[in-house]
Amino acid sequence: MRGIERGFTKNKKLMNIAKMSLLSLALLFPLAGCGGNEASSTEAAKGDSDAGYQKLSIKLSHVASDNTPKGLAALKFKELVESESGGNIEVKVYPSGQLYGDNDEIEAVQANNVQIIIPSAAKLSGFEETFEIFDLPFMFKNEEHLRAFEDGEGGQELLATLDEYGMKGLSFWPNGFKHITNNKVAVDDPSDVKGLKVRTHGGQIINEVYETMGASSTKIAFNETYQALQLGTIDGQENSIVNIETQKYGEVQNHLTLTSHARSEYAVVTNKQWWDGLEPKTQELLTKAMKEATNEGRNQVEKLETEAIEKIKSEGKMAIVELTDEQKEAFKQAIQPVFDKWAQKMNQDIINKAIEAGN
């Protein structure tokens, strides 16, 4: 009897195993083609457009507000990626330092805690000094010169220097040329700057620019600049036209000189290991969207700068000096020693390509 019972039990177990196998197969058939690895499989769930992109969530962090050129470009990138991927790729944009701020965003992207950041280019100079090229006085003649460099071999070579630090440079985004305001004198010659106390962002190059012209420079937080001007702690400051207008500096400044002496520029940076792990099709989509978002940022800068200068003129609170070519050349010659000193510390191949881009 025990042998019969053991045989019966054994057969029952085999029957149960067979039933479970059939049930498993039945459950698997409806799922065929859905894919298993959401982050990397080309067979990931497809959107209505049947795009076939992998399921992916991207965190993009920056410190500006949504209504700035940088913020609008970031939202354009999100729109393009999510639309073109049929909803499979999600881009979560965190503006105004909501996720990471100036002091920790670079470390965050290196650790892949965030996938894309957009810091000021000068903040990357600790990895490659040539990122300070935008602070070199009169390095770029105009927007066309700047874009020819950024989109050409020189700009791409500069972005590629981040590879060895666990990062990948995707693009440069604009923030406008810098100009000078003050409340003491109409500045149309380098000698007019002598004796002025000027607020800067604190970079060594730009500080030496003012020291060379006989002015003193001081680093003051951006959100504290208006009060410093109002109290007379400083006489003037340098900034983009959009910032000058939106920060209402015309209420505490009498003179604006359109010098275009330096550039405020951003770099779009991602985590290299994360990027390299993406499918080629996804990389292609993100690259295309980044190019279009870059154009959006450039268009926004042009639009907002035109609106800002017209508003400043209509308000009539600041007298505006538009330098002639001869006057601008005088400024350039006066601070040429600063350019020569710092340019020599940078990658000469990139510097030469930057110069050639303007020819």
PDB file of C-alpha atoms in Angstrom, residues 215-344:
ATOM      1  CA  ALA A 215      38.156 100.341 -12.091  1.00  0.00           C
ATOM      2  CA  SER A 216      37.624  98.173  -9.018  1.00  0.00           C
ATOM      3  CA  SER A 217      35.473  95.083  -9.273  1.00  0.00           C
ATOM      4  CA  THR A 218      33.624  93.181  -6.624  1.00  0.00           C
ATOM      5  CA  LYS A 219      31.621  89.959  -6.542  1.00  0.00           C
ATOM      6  CA  ILE A 220      28.026  90.410  -5.395  1.00  0.00           C
ATOM      7  CA  ALA A 221      25.244  87.839  -5.658  1.00  0.00           C
ATOM      8  CA  PHE A 222      22.940  88.433  -8.608  1.00  0.00           C
ATOM      9  CA  ASN A 223      19.853  88.838  -6.443  1.00  0.00           C
ATOM     10  CA  GLU A 224      21.636  91.398  -4.244  1.00  0.00           C
ATOM     11  CA  THR A 225      22.920  93.608  -7.063  1.00  0.00           C
ATOM     12  CA  TYR A 226      19.921  95.947  -7.295  1.00  0.00           C
ATOM     13  CA  GLN A 227      20.129  96.845  -3.600  1.00  0.00           C
ATOM     14  CA  ALA A 228      23.889  97.370  -3.812  1.00  0.00           C
ATOM     15  CA  LEU A 229      23.348  99.787  -6.702  1.00  0.00           C
ATOM     16  CA  GLN A 230      20.537 101.518  -4.854  1.00  0.00           C
ATOM     17  CA  LEU A 231      22.618 101.989  -1.685  1.00  0.00           C
ATOM     18  CA  GLY A 232      25.671 103.168  -3.641  1.00  0.00           C
ATOM     19  CA  THR A 233      27.812 100.251  -2.475  1.00  0.00           C
ATOM     20  CA  ILE A 234      28.793  99.948  -6.128  1.00  0.00           C
ATOM     21  CA  ASP A 235      28.599 102.395  -9.038  1.00  0.00           C
ATOM     22  CA  GLY A 236      27.783  99.966 -11.801  1.00  0.00           C
ATOM     23  CA  GLN A 237      27.523  96.393 -13.040  1.00  0.00           C
ATOM     24  CA  GLU A 238      27.768  94.263 -16.186  1.00  0.00           C
ATOM     25  CA  ASN A 239      25.030  92.025 -17.537  1.00  0.00           C
ATOM     26  CA  SER A 240      22.977  90.964 -20.529  1.00  0.00           C
ATOM     27  CA  ILE A 241      20.358  93.367 -21.900  1.00  0.00           C
ATOM     28  CA  VAL A 242      17.562  91.046 -20.787  1.00  0.00           C
ATOM     29  CA  ASN A 243      18.866  90.946 -17.203  1.00  0.00           C
ATOM     30  CA  ILE A 244      19.416  94.709 -17.150  1.00  0.00           C
ATOM     31  CA  GLU A 245      15.811  95.305 -18.143  1.00  0.00           C
ATOM     32  CA  THR A 246      14.104  92.595 -16.084  1.00  0.00           C
ATOM     33  CA  GLN A 247      16.085  93.505 -12.956  1.00  0.00           C
ATOM     34  CA  LYS A 248      14.969  97.140 -13.343  1.00  0.00           C
ATOM     35  CA  TYR A 249      18.499  98.516 -13.124  1.00  0.00           C
ATOM     36  CA  GLY A 250      17.267 101.630 -14.933  1.00  0.00           C
ATOM     37  CA  GLU A 251      15.698 102.686 -11.636  1.00  0.00           C
ATOM     38  CA  VAL A 252      19.122 102.918  -9.984  1.00  0.00           C
ATOM     39  CA  GLN A 253      21.448 103.505 -12.975  1.00  0.00           C
ATOM     40  CA  ASN A 254      21.767 106.502 -15.288  1.00  0.00           C
ATOM     41  CA  HIS A 255      23.979 105.152 -18.074  1.00  0.00           C
ATOM     42  CA  LEU A 256      24.071 102.061 -20.279  1.00  0.00           C
ATOM     43  CA  THR A 257      26.930 101.345 -22.678  1.00  0.00           C
ATOM     44  CA  LEU A 258      26.426  98.584 -25.243  1.00  0.00           C
ATOM     45  CA  THR A 259      29.943  97.151 -25.141  1.00  0.00           C
ATOM     46  CA  SER A 260      29.317  93.426 -25.884  1.00  0.00           C
ATOM     47  CA  HIS A 261      32.713  92.894 -24.244  1.00  0.00           C
ATOM     48  CA  ALA A 262      32.098  89.351 -22.957  1.00  0.00           C
ATOM     49  CA  ARG A 263      29.583  86.563 -23.249  1.00  0.00           C
ATOM     50  CA  SER A 264      27.344  84.803 -20.749  1.00  0.00           C
ATOM     51  CA  GLU A 265      26.946  81.249 -22.017  1.00  0.00           C
ATOM     52  CA  TYR A 266      25.682  77.895 -20.768  1.00  0.00           C
ATOM     53  CA  ALA A 267      26.816  74.340 -21.489  1.00  0.00           C
ATOM     54  CA  VAL A 268      24.340  71.450 -21.658  1.00  0.00           C
ATOM     55  CA  VAL A 269      25.929  68.454 -19.927  1.00  0.00           C
ATOM     56  CA  THR A 270      24.871  64.835 -19.391  1.00  0.00           C
ATOM     57  CA  ASN A 271      26.264  61.794 -17.600  1.00  0.00           C
ATOM     58  CA  LYS A 272      28.540  59.998 -20.077  1.00  0.00           C
ATOM     59  CA  GLN A 273      28.041  56.438 -18.810  1.00  0.00           C
ATOM     60  CA  TRP A 274      24.268  56.910 -18.883  1.00  0.00           C
ATOM     61  CA  TRP A 275      24.430  58.348 -22.408  1.00  0.00           C
ATOM     62  CA  ASP A 276      26.680  55.569 -23.699  1.00  0.00           C
ATOM     63  CA  GLY A 277      24.224  53.002 -22.326  1.00  0.00           C
ATOM     64  CA  LEU A 278      21.325  54.365 -24.383  1.00  0.00           C
ATOM     65  CA  GLU A 279      20.242  52.688 -27.593  1.00  0.00           C
ATOM     66  CA  PRO A 280      21.612  54.375 -30.756  1.00  0.00           C
ATOM     67  CA  LYS A 281      18.067  55.218 -31.841  1.00  0.00           C
ATOM     68  CA  THR A 282      17.450  57.019 -28.540  1.00  0.00           C
ATOM     69  CA  GLN A 283      20.747  58.896 -28.787  1.00  0.00           C
ATOM     70  CA  GLU A 284      19.789  60.020 -32.275  1.00  0.00           C
ATOM     71  CA  LEU A 285      16.418  61.296 -31.069  1.00  0.00           C
ATOM     72  CA  LEU A 286      17.930  63.182 -28.106  1.00  0.00           C
ATOM     73  CA  THR A 287      20.641  64.708 -30.308  1.00  0.00           C
ATOM     74  CA  LYS A 288      18.077  65.947 -32.815  1.00  0.00           C
ATOM     75  CA  ALA A 289      15.847  67.364 -30.070  1.00  0.00           C
ATOM     76  CA  MET A 290      18.846  69.063 -28.449  1.00  0.00           C
ATOM     77  CA  LYS A 291      19.728  70.791 -31.721  1.00  0.00           C
ATOM     78  CA  GLU A 292      16.191  72.114 -32.106  1.00  0.00           C
ATOM     79  CA  ALA A 293      16.065  73.190 -28.456  1.00  0.00           C
ATOM     80  CA  THR A 294      19.358  75.059 -28.944  1.00  0.00           C
ATOM     81  CA  ASN A 295      17.809  76.957 -31.854  1.00  0.00           C
ATOM     82  CA  GLU A 296      14.794  77.730 -29.676  1.00  0.00           C
ATOM     83  CA  GLY A 297      17.062  79.229 -27.007  1.00  0.00           C
ATOM     84  CA  ARG A 298      18.877  81.319 -29.593  1.00  0.00           C
ATOM     85  CA  ASN A 299      15.630  82.586 -31.064  1.00  0.00           C
ATOM     86  CA  GLN A 300      14.347  83.470 -27.606  1.00  0.00           C
ATOM     87  CA  VAL A 301      17.499  85.445 -26.777  1.00  0.00           C
ATOM     88  CA  GLU A 302      17.162  87.476 -29.977  1.00  0.00           C
ATOM     89  CA  LYS A 303      13.469  88.115 -29.345  1.00  0.00           C
ATOM     90  CA  LEU A 304      13.821  89.020 -25.683  1.00  0.00           C
ATOM     91  CA  GLU A 305      16.893  91.225 -26.251  1.00  0.00           C
ATOM     92  CA  THR A 306      15.079  93.201 -28.941  1.00  0.00           C
ATOM     93  CA  GLU A 307      12.088  93.666 -26.659  1.00  0.00           C
ATOM     94  CA  ALA A 308      14.308  94.597 -23.690  1.00  0.00           C
ATOM     95  CA  ILE A 309      16.334  97.291 -25.472  1.00  0.00           C
ATOM     96  CA  GLU A 310      13.166  98.824 -26.922  1.00  0.00           C
ATOM     97  CA  LYS A 311      11.622  98.914 -23.455  1.00  0.00           C
ATOM     98  CA  ILE A 312      14.722 100.538 -21.961  1.00  0.00           C
ATOM     99  CA  LYS A 313      14.683 103.184 -24.687  1.00  0.00           C
ATOM    100  CA  SER A 314      10.960 103.878 -24.262  1.00  0.00           C
ATOM    101  CA  GLU A 315      11.287 104.278 -20.483  1.00  0.00           C
ATOM    102  CA  GLY A 316      14.070 106.827 -20.984  1.00  0.00           C
ATOM    103  CA  LYS A 317      15.608 106.275 -17.563  1.00  0.00           C
ATOM    104  CA  MET A 318      19.112 105.428 -18.820  1.00  0.00           C
ATOM    105  CA  ALA A 319      21.110 107.285 -21.432  1.00  0.00           C
ATOM    106  CA  ILE A 320      22.317 104.698 -23.941  1.00  0.00           C
ATOM    107  CA  VAL A 321      25.744 104.782 -25.598  1.00  0.00           C
ATOM    108  CA  GLU A 322      26.077 102.629 -28.719  1.00  0.00           C
ATOM    109  CA  LEU A 323      29.792 102.318 -29.425  1.00  0.00           C
ATOM    110  CA  THR A 324      31.090 102.885 -32.929  1.00  0.00           C
ATOM    111  CA  ASP A 325      33.553 100.394 -34.397  1.00  0.00           C
ATOM    112  CA  GLU A 326      36.390 102.801 -33.571  1.00  0.00           C
ATOM    113  CA  GLN A 327      35.264 103.204 -29.972  1.00  0.00           C
ATOM    114  CA  LYS A 328      34.877  99.472 -29.519  1.00  0.00           C
ATOM    115  CA  GLU A 329      38.377  98.968 -30.942  1.00  0.00           C
ATOM    116  CA  ALA A 330      39.730 101.388 -28.302  1.00  0.00           C
ATOM    117  CA  PHE A 331      38.228  99.218 -25.559  1.00  0.00           C
ATOM    118  CA  LYS A 332      39.618  96.108 -27.206  1.00  0.00           C
ATOM    119  CA  GLN A 333      43.130  97.513 -27.377  1.00  0.00           C
ATOM    120  CA  ALA A 334      43.001  98.754 -23.781  1.00  0.00           C
ATOM    121  CA  ILE A 335      42.294  95.281 -22.407  1.00  0.00           C
ATOM    122  CA  GLN A 336      44.248  93.242 -24.963  1.00  0.00           C
ATOM    123  CA  PRO A 337      46.892  92.325 -22.312  1.00  0.00           C
ATOM    124  CA  VAL A 338      44.162  90.502 -20.346  1.00  0.00           C
ATOM    125  CA  PHE A 339      43.129  88.576 -23.446  1.00  0.00           C
ATOM    126  CA  ASP A 340      46.735  87.618 -24.248  1.00  0.00           C
ATOM    127  CA  LYS A 341      47.520  86.502 -20.688  1.00  0.00           C
ATOM    128  CA  TRP A 342      44.504  84.228 -20.261  1.00  0.00           C
ATOM    129  CA  ALA A 343      44.263  82.944 -23.804  1.00  0.00           C
ATOM    130  CA  GLN A 344      47.774  81.511 -23.417  1.00  0.00           C
TER     131      GLN A 344
END
